PDB file of C-alpha atoms in Angstrom:
ATOM      1  CA  MET A  25     139.121 -83.200 -79.865  1.00 63.00           C
ATOM      2  CA  PRO A  26     136.039 -85.374 -80.584  1.00 83.00           C
ATOM      3  CA  VAL A  27     132.503 -84.247 -79.842  1.00 93.00           C
ATOM      4  CA  ILE A  28     130.337 -87.119 -78.588  1.00 93.00           C
ATOM      5  CA  THR A  29     126.703 -87.629 -77.652  1.00 94.00           C
ATOM      6  CA  SER A  30     127.073 -91.001 -75.907  1.00 93.00           C
ATOM      7  CA  PRO A  31     129.767 -92.098 -73.410  1.00 94.00           C
ATOM      8  CA  GLU A  32     130.277 -95.314 -75.400  1.00 92.00           C
ATOM      9  CA  GLU A  33     131.728 -93.296 -78.267  1.00 93.00           C
ATOM     10  CA  PHE A  34     134.903 -92.353 -76.393  1.00 95.00           C
ATOM     11  CA  ASN A  35     137.772 -94.755 -75.758  1.00 95.00           C
ATOM     12  CA  THR A  36     141.524 -94.167 -75.909  1.00 95.00           C
ATOM     13  CA  GLU A  37     142.865 -97.183 -77.800  1.00 95.00           C
ATOM     14  CA  ASP A  38     146.472 -96.251 -78.545  1.00 95.00           C
ATOM     15  CA  LEU A  39     148.073 -95.219 -75.251  1.00 97.00           C
ATOM     16  CA  TYR A  40     151.083 -97.141 -73.893  1.00 98.00           C
ATOM     17  CA  VAL A  41     153.444 -96.636 -70.948  1.00 97.00           C
ATOM     18  CA  ASP A  42     157.066 -97.680 -71.427  1.00 97.00           C
ATOM     19  CA  LEU A  43     157.823 -99.522 -68.160  1.00 96.00           C
ATOM     20  CA  ARG A  44     161.574 -99.723 -68.674  1.00 94.00           C
ATOM     21  CA  PRO A  45     162.314 -96.356 -66.965  1.00 93.00           C
ATOM     22  CA  VAL A  46     159.840 -97.179 -64.169  1.00 92.00           C
ATOM     23  CA  LEU A  47     160.475-100.861 -63.429  1.00 91.00           C
ATOM     24  CA  GLY A  48     163.461-101.763 -65.554  1.00 90.00           C
ATOM     25  CA  SER A  49     161.330-104.211 -67.527  1.00 88.00           C
ATOM     26  CA  PRO A  50     161.176-104.054 -71.344  1.00 92.00           C
ATOM     27  CA  VAL A  51     157.386-103.903 -71.452  1.00 97.00           C
ATOM     28  CA  TYR A  52     154.918-101.499 -73.030  1.00 98.00           C
ATOM     29  CA  LEU A  53     151.763-101.251 -70.923  1.00 98.00           C
ATOM     30  CA  LYS A  54     148.595-100.808 -73.005  1.00 98.00           C
ATOM     31  CA  CYS A  55     146.343 -98.521 -70.978  1.00 98.00           C
ATOM     32  CA  GLU A  56     142.684 -99.505 -71.304  1.00 97.00           C
ATOM     33  CA  GLY A  57     141.130 -97.369 -68.584  1.00 94.00           C
ATOM     34  CA  PHE A  58     140.705 -94.098 -70.451  1.00 97.00           C
ATOM     35  CA  ASN A  59     137.005 -94.213 -71.217  1.00 96.00           C
ATOM     36  CA  PHE A  60     133.866 -93.285 -69.266  1.00 96.00           C
ATOM     37  CA  ALA A  61     133.567 -96.814 -67.856  1.00 96.00           C
ATOM     38  CA  GLY A  62     137.175 -96.713 -66.660  1.00 95.00           C
ATOM     39  CA  SER A  63     138.259-100.127 -67.906  1.00 96.00           C
ATOM     40  CA  ILE A  64     138.711-102.519 -70.806  1.00 97.00           C
ATOM     41  CA  LYS A  65     135.310-104.022 -69.983  1.00 96.00           C
ATOM     42  CA  LEU A  66     133.581-101.296 -71.987  1.00 97.00           C
ATOM     43  CA  LYS A  67     134.407-103.156 -75.213  1.00 97.00           C
ATOM     44  CA  ALA A  68     132.880-106.461 -74.128  1.00 97.00           C
ATOM     45  CA  ALA A  69     129.871-104.775 -72.508  1.00 97.00           C
ATOM     46  CA  ALA A  70     129.060-102.685 -75.590  1.00 97.00           C
ATOM     47  CA  THR A  71     129.517-105.618 -77.971  1.00 97.00           C
ATOM     48  CA  MET A  72     127.392-108.015 -75.905  1.00 97.00           C
ATOM     49  CA  VAL A  73     124.565-105.475 -75.559  1.00 97.00           C
ATOM     50  CA  GLU A  74     124.644-104.594 -79.262  1.00 96.00           C
ATOM     51  CA  GLU A  75     124.479-108.249 -80.287  1.00 97.00           C
ATOM     52  CA  ALA A  76     121.651-108.943 -77.820  1.00 96.00           C
ATOM     53  CA  GLU A  77     119.717-106.055 -79.342  1.00 96.00           C
ATOM     54  CA  LYS A  78     120.334-107.379 -82.866  1.00 96.00           C
ATOM     55  CA  ALA A  79     119.053-110.793 -81.783  1.00 95.00           C
ATOM     56  CA  GLY A  80     115.892-109.259 -80.322  1.00 95.00           C
ATOM     57  CA  LEU A  81     116.671-110.402 -76.787  1.00 94.00           C
ATOM     58  CA  LEU A  82     116.328-106.930 -75.293  1.00 94.00           C
ATOM     59  CA  THR A  83     113.031-105.031 -75.187  1.00 91.00           C
ATOM     60  CA  ARG A  84     111.770-101.980 -73.327  1.00 89.00           C
ATOM     61  CA  ASP A  85     110.615-104.234 -70.503  1.00 92.00           C
ATOM     62  CA  SER A  86     113.934-106.088 -70.201  1.00 95.00           C
ATOM     63  CA  ILE A  87     116.109-105.884 -67.102  1.00 96.00           C
ATOM     64  CA  LEU A  88     119.761-106.507 -67.782  1.00 97.00           C
ATOM     65  CA  VAL A  89     121.405-108.682 -65.136  1.00 96.00           C
ATOM     66  CA  GLU A  90     125.037-109.707 -64.820  1.00 95.00           C
ATOM     67  CA  SER A  91     127.481-111.154 -62.336  1.00 93.00           C
ATOM     68  CA  SER A  92     130.552-108.936 -62.013  1.00 91.00           C
ATOM     69  CA  SER A  93     133.364-108.251 -59.590  1.00 83.00           C
ATOM     70  CA  GLY A  94     133.132-104.612 -60.610  1.00 87.00           C
ATOM     71  CA  ASN A  95     134.486-103.357 -63.926  1.00 92.00           C
ATOM     72  CA  LEU A  96     131.937-104.978 -66.233  1.00 94.00           C
ATOM     73  CA  GLY A  97     129.224-103.893 -63.820  1.00 95.00           C
ATOM     74  CA  VAL A  98     130.274-100.264 -64.198  1.00 96.00           C
ATOM     75  CA  ALA A  99     130.439-100.570 -67.994  1.00 97.00           C
ATOM     76  CA  LEU A 100     126.961-102.107 -68.172  1.00 98.00           C
ATOM     77  CA  SER A 101     125.615 -99.491 -65.729  1.00 98.00           C
ATOM     78  CA  MET A 102     126.830 -96.777 -68.071  1.00 97.00           C
ATOM     79  CA  ILE A 103     125.436 -98.463 -71.184  1.00 97.00           C
ATOM     80  CA  ALA A 104     122.100 -99.198 -69.507  1.00 97.00           C
ATOM     81  CA  ALA A 105     121.786 -95.551 -68.491  1.00 97.00           C
ATOM     82  CA  THR A 106     122.592 -94.449 -72.035  1.00 96.00           C
ATOM     83  CA  ARG A 107     120.159 -96.847 -73.715  1.00 95.00           C
ATOM     84  CA  GLY A 108     117.317 -96.702 -71.211  1.00 95.00           C
ATOM     85  CA  TYR A 109     117.538-100.204 -69.694  1.00 96.00           C
ATOM     86  CA  ARG A 110     117.243-101.191 -66.083  1.00 96.00           C
ATOM     87  CA  PHE A 111     120.337-103.016 -64.850  1.00 97.00           C
ATOM     88  CA  LEU A 112     120.982-105.228 -61.837  1.00 97.00           C
ATOM     89  CA  CYS A 113     124.556-106.185 -60.983  1.00 96.00           C
ATOM     90  CA  VAL A 114     125.257-109.191 -58.756  1.00 95.00           C
ATOM     91  CA  THR A 115     128.609-108.724 -57.068  1.00 91.00           C
ATOM     92  CA  ASP A 116     130.219-109.906 -53.834  1.00 87.00           C
ATOM     93  CA  SER A 117     131.799-108.482 -50.706  1.00 86.00           C
ATOM     94  CA  ARG A 118     135.223-108.123 -52.373  1.00 83.00           C
ATOM     95  CA  CYS A 119     133.888-105.486 -54.761  1.00 88.00           C
ATOM     96  CA  ASN A 120     135.512-102.121 -54.060  1.00 86.00           C
ATOM     97  CA  PRO A 121     133.158 -99.694 -52.264  1.00 89.00           C
ATOM     98  CA  ALA A 122     133.865 -96.998 -54.859  1.00 90.00           C
ATOM     99  CA  THR A 123     132.840 -99.391 -57.637  1.00 92.00           C
ATOM    100  CA  ARG A 124     129.515-100.185 -55.950  1.00 93.00           C
ATOM    101  CA  ARG A 125     128.825 -96.492 -55.451  1.00 94.00           C
ATOM    102  CA  MET A 126     129.656 -95.758 -59.072  1.00 95.00           C
ATOM    103  CA  MET A 127     127.200 -98.384 -60.339  1.00 96.00           C
ATOM    104  CA  GLU A 128     124.476 -97.013 -58.088  1.00 97.00           C
ATOM    105  CA  ALA A 129     125.223 -93.441 -59.175  1.00 97.00           C
ATOM    106  CA  LEU A 130     124.634 -94.558 -62.769  1.00 97.00           C
ATOM    107  CA  GLY A 131     121.221 -95.938 -61.806  1.00 96.00           C
ATOM    108  CA  ALA A 132     122.023 -99.627 -61.382  1.00 96.00           C
ATOM    109  CA  GLU A 133     120.675-101.856 -58.636  1.00 96.00           C
ATOM    110  CA  VAL A 134     123.430-103.798 -56.864  1.00 95.00           C
ATOM    111  CA  HIS A 135     122.998-107.108 -55.039  1.00 93.00           C
ATOM    112  CA  THR A 136     126.025-108.079 -52.925  1.00 91.00           C
ATOM    113  CA  VAL A 137     126.624-111.766 -52.168  1.00 88.00           C
ATOM    114  CA  THR A 138     128.268-112.097 -48.745  1.00 87.00           C
ATOM    115  CA  GLU A 139     128.845-115.853 -48.466  1.00 86.00           C
ATOM    116  CA  PRO A 140     130.873-117.973 -50.930  1.00 80.00           C
ATOM    117  CA  ASP A 141     129.520-121.144 -52.489  1.00 76.00           C
ATOM    118  CA  GLY A 142     130.955-124.368 -51.076  1.00 68.00           C
ATOM    119  CA  GLU A 143     132.625-125.349 -54.355  1.00 71.00           C
ATOM    120  CA  GLY A 144     132.571-122.298 -56.630  1.00 72.00           C
ATOM    121  CA  GLY A 145     133.479-119.614 -54.101  1.00 81.00           C
ATOM    122  CA  PHE A 146     132.000-116.143 -54.470  1.00 84.00           C
ATOM    123  CA  LEU A 147     131.660-116.552 -58.227  1.00 82.00           C
ATOM    124  CA  GLY A 148     129.620-119.711 -57.773  1.00 84.00           C
ATOM    125  CA  ALA A 149     127.373-117.916 -55.283  1.00 89.00           C
ATOM    126  CA  ARG A 150     126.913-114.977 -57.651  1.00 90.00           C
ATOM    127  CA  LEU A 151     126.005-117.254 -60.549  1.00 89.00           C
ATOM    128  CA  SER A 152     123.463-119.097 -58.413  1.00 91.00           C
ATOM    129  CA  HIS A 153     121.863-115.785 -57.470  1.00 92.00           C
ATOM    130  CA  VAL A 154     121.613-114.748 -61.125  1.00 93.00           C
ATOM    131  CA  HIS A 155     120.041-118.093 -62.026  1.00 92.00           C
ATOM    132  CA  ASP A 156     117.448-117.622 -59.263  1.00 93.00           C
ATOM    133  CA  LEU A 157     116.587-114.112 -60.473  1.00 93.00           C
ATOM    134  CA  CYS A 158     116.119-115.255 -64.069  1.00 93.00           C
ATOM    135  CA  ALA A 159     113.982-118.210 -62.999  1.00 94.00           C
ATOM    136  CA  ALA A 160     111.733-115.958 -60.937  1.00 94.00           C
ATOM    137  CA  ASP A 161     111.184-113.191 -63.518  1.00 92.00           C
ATOM    138  CA  SER A 162     111.235-113.574 -67.303  1.00 92.00           C
ATOM    139  CA  ARG A 163     112.084-109.894 -67.771  1.00 95.00           C
ATOM    140  CA  TYR A 164     115.684-110.528 -66.714  1.00 95.00           C
ATOM    141  CA  VAL A 165     118.136-110.853 -69.608  1.00 96.00           C
ATOM    142  CA  TRP A 166     121.494-112.346 -68.604  1.00 95.00           C
ATOM    143  CA  LEU A 167     124.283-111.517 -71.047  1.00 95.00           C
ATOM    144  CA  ASN A 168     126.524-114.025 -69.206  1.00 93.00           C
ATOM    145  CA  GLN A 169     130.034-112.757 -69.764  1.00 92.00           C
ATOM    146  CA  TYR A 170     131.380-116.186 -68.777  1.00 91.00           C
ATOM    147  CA  THR A 171     129.927-117.999 -71.795  1.00 94.00           C
ATOM    148  CA  ASN A 172     129.036-115.210 -74.236  1.00 96.00           C
ATOM    149  CA  GLU A 173     131.263-115.511 -77.328  1.00 97.00           C
ATOM    150  CA  PHE A 174     130.942-111.782 -77.980  1.00 97.00           C
ATOM    151  CA  ASN A 175     133.033-111.234 -74.858  1.00 97.00           C
ATOM    152  CA  TRP A 176     136.146-112.544 -76.645  1.00 98.00           C
ATOM    153  CA  ILE A 177     135.013-111.437 -80.118  1.00 98.00           C
ATOM    154  CA  ALA A 178     135.109-107.804 -78.922  1.00 98.00           C
ATOM    155  CA  HIS A 179     138.853-108.117 -78.291  1.00 98.00           C
ATOM    156  CA  HIS A 180     139.419-110.114 -81.466  1.00 98.00           C
ATOM    157  CA  ARG A 181     137.826-107.223 -83.367  1.00 97.00           C
ATOM    158  CA  ILE A 182     139.322-104.267 -81.486  1.00 98.00           C
ATOM    159  CA  THR A 183     142.050-104.864 -78.888  1.00 98.00           C
ATOM    160  CA  ALA A 184     144.325-107.333 -80.654  1.00 98.00           C
ATOM    161  CA  PRO A 185     144.322-105.572 -84.069  1.00 98.00           C
ATOM    162  CA  ALA A 186     145.222-102.289 -82.342  1.00 98.00           C
ATOM    163  CA  ILE A 187     148.232-103.939 -80.671  1.00 98.00           C
ATOM    164  CA  ALA A 188     149.277-105.637 -83.914  1.00 97.00           C
ATOM    165  CA  GLN A 189     149.165-102.363 -85.810  1.00 97.00           C
ATOM    166  CA  ARG A 190     151.146-100.456 -83.166  1.00 97.00           C
ATOM    167  CA  PHE A 191     153.767-103.209 -82.670  1.00 97.00           C
ATOM    168  CA  PRO A 192     154.341-105.090 -85.937  1.00 96.00           C
ATOM    169  CA  ASN A 193     157.368-106.857 -84.396  1.00 96.00           C
ATOM    170  CA  LEU A 194     155.644-107.943 -81.190  1.00 97.00           C
ATOM    171  CA  ASP A 195     157.342-110.886 -79.457  1.00 97.00           C
ATOM    172  CA  VAL A 196     155.365-111.419 -76.230  1.00 98.00           C
ATOM    173  CA  LEU A 197     151.887-110.389 -75.094  1.00 98.00           C
ATOM    174  CA  PHE A 198     150.810-110.585 -71.430  1.00 98.00           C
ATOM    175  CA  VAL A 199     147.059-110.753 -70.787  1.00 98.00           C
ATOM    176  CA  GLY A 200     145.255-111.165 -67.477  1.00 97.00           C
ATOM    177  CA  ALA A 201     142.780-114.023 -67.074  1.00 96.00           C
ATOM    178  CA  GLY A 202     139.370-113.318 -65.553  1.00 92.00           C
ATOM    179  CA  THR A 203     136.474-114.471 -67.699  1.00 93.00           C
ATOM    180  CA  THR A 204     139.304-114.995 -70.275  1.00 96.00           C
ATOM    181  CA  GLY A 205     137.438-112.879 -72.837  1.00 96.00           C
ATOM    182  CA  THR A 206     140.354-110.499 -73.450  1.00 97.00           C
ATOM    183  CA  LEU A 207     142.815-113.383 -73.309  1.00 98.00           C
ATOM    184  CA  MET A 208     140.995-115.580 -75.813  1.00 98.00           C
ATOM    185  CA  GLY A 209     140.214-112.744 -78.214  1.00 98.00           C
ATOM    186  CA  CYS A 210     143.863-111.692 -78.379  1.00 98.00           C
ATOM    187  CA  ALA A 211     145.262-115.238 -78.399  1.00 98.00           C
ATOM    188  CA  ARG A 212     142.999-116.324 -81.244  1.00 98.00           C
ATOM    189  CA  TYR A 213     143.792-113.208 -83.254  1.00 98.00           C
ATOM    190  CA  PHE A 214     147.562-113.670 -83.112  1.00 97.00           C
ATOM    191  CA  ARG A 215     147.323-117.411 -83.715  1.00 95.00           C
ATOM    192  CA  GLU A 216     145.194-116.820 -86.807  1.00 96.00           C
ATOM    193  CA  SER A 217     147.556-114.072 -88.024  1.00 93.00           C
ATOM    194  CA  GLY A 218     150.453-116.499 -88.237  1.00 90.00           C
ATOM    195  CA  ARG A 219     152.713-114.080 -86.388  1.00 90.00           C
ATOM    196  CA  PRO A 220     155.158-115.694 -83.915  1.00 92.00           C
ATOM    197  CA  VAL A 221     153.782-113.937 -80.841  1.00 97.00           C
ATOM    198  CA  THR A 222     154.065-115.700 -77.479  1.00 97.00           C
ATOM    199  CA  VAL A 223     150.807-115.154 -75.583  1.00 98.00           C
ATOM    200  CA  VAL A 224     151.230-115.456 -71.808  1.00 98.00           C
ATOM    201  CA  ALA A 225     148.186-115.662 -69.545  1.00 98.00           C
ATOM    202  CA  VAL A 226     148.550-113.976 -66.150  1.00 98.00           C
ATOM    203  CA  ASP A 227     146.436-115.334 -63.317  1.00 97.00           C
ATOM    204  CA  THR A 228     146.332-114.847 -59.565  1.00 96.00           C
ATOM    205  CA  VAL A 229     147.244-117.473 -56.975  1.00 96.00           C
ATOM    206  CA  GLY A 230     144.045-118.999 -55.597  1.00 93.00           C
ATOM    207  CA  SER A 231     142.286-119.029 -58.969  1.00 94.00           C
ATOM    208  CA  VAL A 232     141.164-122.376 -60.422  1.00 93.00           C
ATOM    209  CA  THR A 233     141.256-121.227 -64.064  1.00 94.00           C
ATOM    210  CA  PHE A 234     144.410-123.149 -64.946  1.00 94.00           C
ATOM    211  CA  GLY A 235     144.001-126.012 -62.499  1.00 92.00           C
ATOM    212  CA  GLY A 236     145.271-124.380 -59.332  1.00 90.00           C
ATOM    213  CA  LEU A 237     143.854-125.013 -55.883  1.00 89.00           C
ATOM    214  CA  PRO A 238     141.161-122.583 -54.763  1.00 88.00           C
ATOM    215  CA  GLN A 239     142.310-120.098 -52.133  1.00 89.00           C
ATOM    216  CA  PRO A 240     140.840-116.867 -50.766  1.00 86.00           C
ATOM    217  CA  ARG A 241     141.419-113.911 -53.099  1.00 89.00           C
ATOM    218  CA  MET A 242     140.736-110.370 -51.964  1.00 88.00           C
ATOM    219  CA  ILE A 243     141.500-108.285 -55.041  1.00 89.00           C
ATOM    220  CA  PRO A 244     138.624-108.329 -57.553  1.00 86.00           C
ATOM    221  CA  GLY A 245     139.155-108.642 -61.291  1.00 82.00           C
ATOM    222  CA  LEU A 246     141.425-111.481 -62.325  1.00 91.00           C
ATOM    223  CA  GLY A 247     141.126-115.109 -61.279  1.00 87.00           C
ATOM    224  CA  ALA A 248     138.047-117.284 -60.908  1.00 85.00           C
ATOM    225  CA  GLY A 249     136.498-119.773 -58.505  1.00 82.00           C
ATOM    226  CA  VAL A 250     134.851-121.570 -61.444  1.00 84.00           C
ATOM    227  CA  ARG A 251     136.820-122.505 -64.559  1.00 91.00           C
ATOM    228  CA  PRO A 252     135.802-120.093 -67.364  1.00 92.00           C
ATOM    229  CA  GLN A 253     133.898-121.788 -70.180  1.00 94.00           C
ATOM    230  CA  LEU A 254     135.415-119.410 -72.727  1.00 96.00           C
ATOM    231  CA  LEU A 255     138.930-120.681 -72.025  1.00 96.00           C
ATOM    232  CA  ASP A 256     140.749-122.741 -74.682  1.00 96.00           C
ATOM    233  CA  PRO A 257     144.207-123.541 -73.245  1.00 95.00           C
ATOM    234  CA  ALA A 258     145.443-124.691 -76.655  1.00 95.00           C
ATOM    235  CA  CYS A 259     145.517-121.046 -77.786  1.00 95.00           C
ATOM    236  CA  ILE A 260     147.854-119.969 -74.960  1.00 97.00           C
ATOM    237  CA  ASP A 261     151.615-120.443 -74.895  1.00 97.00           C
ATOM    238  CA  ASP A 262     152.292-120.077 -71.171  1.00 97.00           C
ATOM    239  CA  VAL A 263     150.749-119.175 -67.811  1.00 98.00           C
ATOM    240  CA  VAL A 264     152.235-117.236 -64.903  1.00 98.00           C
ATOM    241  CA  MET A 265     150.639-117.176 -61.451  1.00 97.00           C
ATOM    242  CA  VAL A 266     150.987-114.093 -59.241  1.00 97.00           C
ATOM    243  CA  PRO A 267     150.486-113.990 -55.435  1.00 95.00           C
ATOM    244  CA  GLU A 268     148.339-111.053 -54.332  1.00 94.00           C
ATOM    245  CA  PRO A 269     151.105-109.355 -52.291  1.00 93.00           C
ATOM    246  CA  GLU A 270     153.057-109.033 -55.547  1.00 94.00           C
ATOM    247  CA  THR A 271     150.023-107.375 -57.126  1.00 95.00           C
ATOM    248  CA  VAL A 272     149.909-104.786 -54.349  1.00 95.00           C
ATOM    249  CA  ARG A 273     153.666-104.241 -54.558  1.00 94.00           C
ATOM    250  CA  ALA A 274     153.505-103.667 -58.313  1.00 95.00           C
ATOM    251  CA  CYS A 275     150.660-101.162 -57.904  1.00 96.00           C
ATOM    252  CA  HIS A 276     152.528 -99.244 -55.199  1.00 95.00           C
ATOM    253  CA  ARG A 277     155.691 -99.227 -57.257  1.00 95.00           C
ATOM    254  CA  LEU A 278     153.858 -97.803 -60.261  1.00 96.00           C
ATOM    255  CA  ALA A 279     152.123 -95.245 -58.038  1.00 96.00           C
ATOM    256  CA  ALA A 280     155.524 -94.143 -56.695  1.00 95.00           C
ATOM    257  CA  ALA A 281     156.327 -93.128 -60.279  1.00 95.00           C
ATOM    258  CA  GLY A 282     153.000 -91.296 -60.671  1.00 96.00           C
ATOM    259  CA  PHE A 283     150.997 -94.030 -62.425  1.00 97.00           C
ATOM    260  CA  LEU A 284     147.886 -95.029 -60.455  1.00 97.00           C
ATOM    261  CA  PHE A 285     146.634 -98.344 -61.819  1.00 97.00           C
ATOM    262  CA  GLY A 286     144.134-100.926 -60.579  1.00 95.00           C
ATOM    263  CA  GLY A 287     144.591-104.356 -59.090  1.00 94.00           C
ATOM    264  CA  SER A 288     144.200-106.250 -62.348  1.00 95.00           C
ATOM    265  CA  THR A 289     146.912-104.105 -63.893  1.00 97.00           C
ATOM    266  CA  GLY A 290     149.218-104.718 -60.931  1.00 96.00           C
ATOM    267  CA  THR A 291     148.785-108.458 -61.381  1.00 97.00           C
ATOM    268  CA  VAL A 292     149.556-108.320 -65.098  1.00 98.00           C
ATOM    269  CA  VAL A 293     152.646-106.158 -64.539  1.00 97.00           C
ATOM    270  CA  ALA A 294     153.935-108.417 -61.765  1.00 97.00           C
ATOM    271  CA  GLY A 295     153.312-111.456 -63.966  1.00 97.00           C
ATOM    272  CA  ALA A 296     155.176-109.917 -66.883  1.00 97.00           C
ATOM    273  CA  GLN A 297     158.154-109.183 -64.640  1.00 96.00           C
ATOM    274  CA  ARG A 298     158.134-112.742 -63.284  1.00 95.00           C
ATOM    275  CA  TRP A 299     157.946-114.325 -66.733  1.00 97.00           C
ATOM    276  CA  LEU A 300     160.593-112.136 -68.335  1.00 96.00           C
ATOM    277  CA  ALA A 301     163.025-112.669 -65.451  1.00 94.00           C
ATOM    278  CA  ARG A 302     162.640-116.426 -65.798  1.00 94.00           C
ATOM    279  CA  HIS A 303     162.457-116.868 -69.568  1.00 94.00           C
ATOM    280  CA  ARG A 304     164.031-113.822 -71.248  1.00 89.00           C
ATOM    281  CA  PRO A 305     166.270-112.136 -68.639  1.00 86.00           C
ATOM    282  CA  ASP A 306     168.714-110.569 -71.096  1.00 80.00           C
ATOM    283  CA  ALA A 307     166.832-110.763 -74.374  1.00 78.00           C
ATOM    284  CA  GLU A 308     166.129-107.789 -76.604  1.00 87.00           C
ATOM    285  CA  LEU A 309     162.450-108.141 -77.373  1.00 94.00           C
ATOM    286  CA  THR A 310     159.182-106.262 -77.816  1.00 96.00           C
ATOM    287  CA  ALA A 311     156.674-107.080 -75.090  1.00 97.00           C
ATOM    288  CA  VAL A 312     153.221-105.639 -74.404  1.00 98.00           C
ATOM    289  CA  ALA A 313     151.097-106.097 -71.286  1.00 98.00           C
ATOM    290  CA  ILE A 314     147.424-105.121 -71.197  1.00 98.00           C
ATOM    291  CA  ALA A 315     146.423-102.851 -68.293  1.00 98.00           C
ATOM    292  CA  PRO A 316     142.663-103.401 -67.799  1.00 96.00           C
ATOM    293  CA  ASP A 317     141.943-100.570 -65.368  1.00 93.00           C
ATOM    294  CA  LEU A 318     143.039 -97.495 -63.429  1.00 95.00           C
ATOM    295  CA  GLY A 319     143.490 -97.137 -59.685  1.00 95.00           C
ATOM    296  CA  GLU A 320     140.922 -94.675 -58.335  1.00 94.00           C
ATOM    297  CA  ARG A 321     138.462 -97.435 -57.407  1.00 92.00           C
ATOM    298  CA  TYR A 322     141.116 -99.148 -55.287  1.00 93.00           C
ATOM    299  CA  LEU A 323     141.882 -96.207 -52.985  1.00 94.00           C
ATOM    300  CA  ASP A 324     139.856 -97.813 -50.156  1.00 91.00           C
ATOM    301  CA  THR A 325     141.585-101.182 -50.550  1.00 92.00           C
ATOM    302  CA  LEU A 326     145.007-101.888 -52.016  1.00 91.00           C
ATOM    303  CA  TYR A 327     146.137 -98.253 -51.680  1.00 95.00           C
ATOM    304  CA  GLN A 328     144.841 -98.031 -48.096  1.00 92.00           C
ATOM    305  CA  GLU A 329     147.428 -99.009 -45.476  1.00 90.00           C
ATOM    306  CA  THR A 330     144.940-100.309 -42.910  1.00 91.00           C
ATOM    307  CA  TRP A 331     143.219-102.576 -45.463  1.00 92.00           C
ATOM    308  CA  VAL A 332     146.512-103.954 -46.769  1.00 93.00           C
ATOM    309  CA  ARG A 333     147.798-104.757 -43.261  1.00 92.00           C
ATOM    310  CA  GLU A 334     144.507-106.368 -42.239  1.00 91.00           C
ATOM    311  CA  VAL A 335     144.485-108.601 -45.318  1.00 91.00           C
ATOM    312  CA  TYR A 336     148.156-109.493 -45.683  1.00 91.00           C
ATOM    313  CA  GLY A 337     149.558-108.976 -42.184  1.00 86.00           C
ATOM    314  CA  ASP A 338     153.323-109.334 -42.006  1.00 67.00           C
ATOM    315  CA  ASP A 339     153.416-109.794 -45.790  1.00 61.00           C
ATOM    316  CA  ALA A 340     151.893-106.347 -46.296  1.00 70.00           C
ATOM    317  CA  PRO A 341     153.757-104.968 -49.343  1.00 67.00           C
ATOM    318  CA  LEU A 342     153.435-101.302 -48.441  1.00 64.00           C
ATOM    319  CA  ALA A 343     156.879 -99.919 -49.179  1.00 53.00           C
ATOM    320  CA  PRO A 344     157.421 -99.561 -52.935  1.00 55.00           C
ATOM    321  CA  LEU A 345     160.728-100.751 -54.285  1.00 45.00           C
ATOM    322  CA  THR A 346     163.107 -98.144 -55.641  1.00 45.00           C
ATOM    323  CA  VAL A 347     161.871 -96.632 -58.886  1.00 45.00           C
ATOM    324  CA  THR A 348     164.443 -96.780 -61.649  1.00 46.00           C
ATOM    325  CA  ARG A 349     164.715 -93.769 -63.881  1.00 45.00           C
ATOM    326  CA  GLY A 350     167.075 -94.271 -66.793  1.00 42.00           C
TER     327      GLY A 350
END
C-alpha cells in the first residue's frame, strides 16, 4: 500500500471491468475514477498545471480559472488546494449539486451560468464569462482545457500507453468526446504506434462536436455546444452518437449489477454496445472502453427517479434491463 503526501500522487491506472457477464458485450471497461479527484480529469489537470508552472505563468498571486461541467473543476480544486492557489470554476446549471459542493469544500469559488449563449449554448456562455473575468483582472490564469495541448498530451503520455501495455492485441477502443483531450491523446498514440486499433469516438446526441445539430443536453461531461479546437477528425476511425435516455439506461443497468458509474461512463458503454451490435455482432475481438468517472456525484440526477422523469418524461429509462450473468 503506497504512502502519499499529496492527493495527486494516487491514481489507480490498471483496473478494468469485464462487461461480458454484466451486459453481454465483449468490452473491458477501464475505470478512471479511483483517485482523489474521482475522474480521469486528474491527469489533464495535473499536467496542465505543471506545464503552466514550468512556463512561469503561475505565481503566488495567480488565480486559476477554468470552465468546467464538473470533473475538471473538482480535479483543479484539489490541485489548487494542494499547491496553494486560489481557483474559480465557471460551470452551468447542469452541473451536479454534489460536484458544486465538492469544489466548494475544497476551497474553490464557483460561478454558475444560468442562461445559455444564443449560438454556443451553456459552453459558449461559460467561455464568455471566463473571457470577461480575465479581461477585468490580470491575476486570472486560464488553463483553457479546450485549446491546451497538454490536455491531450496527458493521455498520450499516460492513458494510452497503459491500455497498450495491458492489451497488446487490442482491436477497438471506445473513448468519449468532451473537450476531446482523452480522445485525441489516445487516437494519436495508437496511430503513431502503427497498431491496427480502431478508435471510436462516443458523443451524445445534441452535441455539435461532429457536426450534429445542437439540442438540449442535461447530463454534464460529454458533448459540446462549441466544436472543440483540439479535435482532429482524421485521427478517428468512427463516431457513435448516443441519446441521453440510453446513457441513463446503461448507468442503471450497471448499477443493478453493483457498479455505480457516472453519466459519461454510461454514454461510453451505451455507445460501445451500439457500435459493436452494428459492426461486429458476432466477432471475437478485444475491445476497451474508457470509463471517465464514478456515480456518486450523479445520485441527485440520473439515479434520482424524480429528476429522470422530469427530464425525460415518458422516455424515462428507470427500469434496468435484465443483467446477464454467465
